[in-house]
Amino acid sequence: MSGQISVLVSRELQTLLTALRDAPKELAKEIRKRTKPVAQEAWQEEVRGRVTTRLQTRALLGTARVAVTDSQVTMRSGGIGQLSSGVKIATIASATEFGANPSKVITSHSGKGKAYKRRLGSTFGPVRKKGNVVLGAAAETTSRIARLWIQTAVRTLHEAFKKGGAK
């Protein structure tokens, strides 16, 4: 699961992108480098405040990541790693976020590898179309990260011009 901040929604972001296009590559790299840890902390903090179960903590909070490019900031969760049982987190991320029908019949495997059928059970909680953790966190964090991105870029550009490094 991931969410992106689009530059089409804000005149300030469009102006920032125009400035970054004309900026030297080293300066754009510095802006990305300074933006990522601040955005990462904001994203993880918001997800941390919304998890309620150990499974959500491991599958959604433990995999919450931010990627910063010159044109967008992408917030992701639930795409990497595996649980101690060996189950890939990407396999269960959707059910962890949106819940699952406890009556659904699934095929499991015994320790010896023999397949058997069982009901899913209440592990993932009830079905929620609006999600449990990530969607709400993304909605709350998007504007905050956009403001941080703009502030970081403006500060970095200002410092470069002040030093005389950007020509």
XYZ file of C-alpha atoms in Angstrom:
167
model
C 0.000 0.000 0.000
C 1.291 3.417 -0.829
C 0.217 7.021 -1.190
C 1.770 9.864 -3.098
C 1.783 13.620 -2.804
C 0.926 15.070 -6.204
C 2.255 18.456 -7.277
C -0.959 19.100 -9.192
C -2.899 19.933 -6.021
C -0.804 22.874 -4.893
C 0.579 25.987 -6.547
C 3.417 26.032 -3.988
C 4.424 22.494 -4.949
C 4.327 23.398 -8.649
C 6.585 26.393 -7.941
C 8.913 24.152 -5.940
C 9.148 21.685 -8.810
C 9.965 24.469 -11.259
C 12.725 25.708 -8.958
C 14.110 22.197 -8.534
C 14.159 21.617 -12.292
C 16.455 24.616 -12.707
C 18.586 23.842 -9.644
C 21.952 22.069 -9.910
C 21.819 18.289 -9.406
C 23.841 18.480 -6.185
C 21.298 20.896 -4.719
C 18.342 18.683 -5.682
C 20.154 15.720 -4.124
C 20.683 17.708 -0.909
C 16.961 18.590 -0.767
C 15.993 14.910 -1.154
C 18.554 13.927 1.484
C 17.229 16.474 4.001
C 13.551 15.785 3.279
C 13.588 12.003 3.686
C 14.386 11.661 7.421
C 11.881 14.344 8.409
C 9.142 12.856 6.219
C 10.010 9.333 7.405
C 9.631 10.359 11.038
C 6.302 12.107 10.391
C 4.935 9.074 8.511
C 6.018 6.538 11.122
C 4.718 8.714 13.954
C 1.253 8.892 12.369
C 1.143 5.140 11.644
C 2.413 4.409 15.192
C -0.484 6.385 16.633
C -3.039 4.252 14.757
C -1.881 0.654 15.254
C -3.827 -1.365 17.813
C -2.626 -4.955 17.396
C 0.741 -6.713 17.306
C 0.074 -7.809 13.730
C -0.599 -4.223 12.620
C 2.542 -3.102 14.427
C 4.733 -5.669 12.672
C 3.098 -5.606 9.235
C 2.226 -1.922 8.847
C 4.341 0.122 11.271
C 7.459 -2.014 10.886
C 7.384 -1.554 7.110
C 6.362 2.128 6.915
C 8.807 3.843 4.534
C 9.088 7.109 2.622
C 10.728 7.655 -0.766
C 11.583 11.166 -1.977
C 12.263 12.115 -5.594
C 12.481 15.491 -7.277
C 8.822 15.285 -8.242
C 7.080 13.341 -5.469
C 7.099 11.918 -1.970
C 5.759 8.362 -1.687
C 4.562 6.905 1.618
C 4.479 3.080 1.752
C 3.637 0.398 4.227
C 3.231 -3.363 4.184
C 5.448 -4.188 1.246
C 8.690 -5.612 2.604
C 9.902 -8.328 4.936
C 8.308 -11.352 6.485
C 6.885 -12.464 9.808
C 8.724 -14.904 12.053
C 6.400 -17.621 10.700
C 7.836 -17.023 7.220
C 4.692 -15.384 5.801
C 5.558 -12.463 3.535
C 4.146 -9.207 4.872
C 3.025 -8.172 1.381
C 0.727 -11.213 1.402
C -1.153 -10.172 4.546
C -0.824 -6.362 4.402
C -4.174 -5.826 2.702
C -6.036 -8.065 5.164
C -4.243 -6.384 8.066
C -5.307 -2.937 6.845
C -8.847 -3.706 5.636
C -9.811 -6.748 7.735
C -11.116 -10.068 6.405
C -14.168 -12.305 6.563
C -13.555 -14.740 9.461
C -15.680 -17.434 7.761
C -13.535 -17.537 4.625
C -12.077 -21.001 4.025
C -8.361 -21.044 3.280
C -5.807 -23.741 2.591
C -2.999 -24.075 5.131
C -0.079 -26.476 5.376
C 0.997 -28.567 8.326
C 4.565 -28.659 9.567
C 5.125 -31.721 7.378
C 3.740 -29.904 4.334
C 0.335 -31.596 4.120
C -2.412 -29.248 2.889
C -5.645 -28.850 4.854
C -8.578 -26.428 4.852
C -9.562 -24.163 7.740
C -11.512 -20.984 8.441
C -9.579 -17.710 8.467
C -10.776 -16.696 11.939
C -10.674 -13.306 13.623
C -6.959 -12.561 13.245
C -7.484 -9.620 10.885
C -10.614 -8.182 12.467
C -13.824 -7.108 10.722
C -13.861 -5.800 7.155
C -13.440 -2.003 7.012
C -13.564 -0.309 3.598
C -11.836 2.798 4.938
C -8.988 0.803 6.460
C -7.634 0.564 9.965
C -4.221 2.245 9.915
C -2.504 3.273 6.669
C -5.286 5.071 4.790
C -6.134 7.290 7.745
C -2.471 7.934 8.455
C -1.852 8.883 4.818
C -4.792 11.287 4.821
C -3.504 13.016 7.956
C 0.176 13.026 7.012
C 0.013 14.136 3.372
C -0.379 17.857 4.004
C 2.171 17.794 6.831
C 4.798 16.112 4.652
C 4.038 18.487 1.763
C 4.676 21.472 4.060
C 7.887 19.881 5.364
C 9.049 19.215 1.801
C 8.442 22.829 0.769
C 10.113 24.230 3.893
C 13.133 21.974 3.500
C 13.536 22.865 -0.175
C 13.179 26.597 0.445
C 15.643 26.483 3.345
C 18.163 24.450 1.317
C 17.831 26.741 -1.729
C 18.189 29.799 0.508
C 21.334 28.427 2.165
C 22.839 27.618 -1.246
C 22.175 31.104 -2.578
C 23.479 32.648 0.647
C 26.740 30.699 0.314
C 26.969 31.590 -3.360
C 27.059 27.890 -4.277
C 24.095 27.956 -6.662
C 24.698 29.854 -9.864
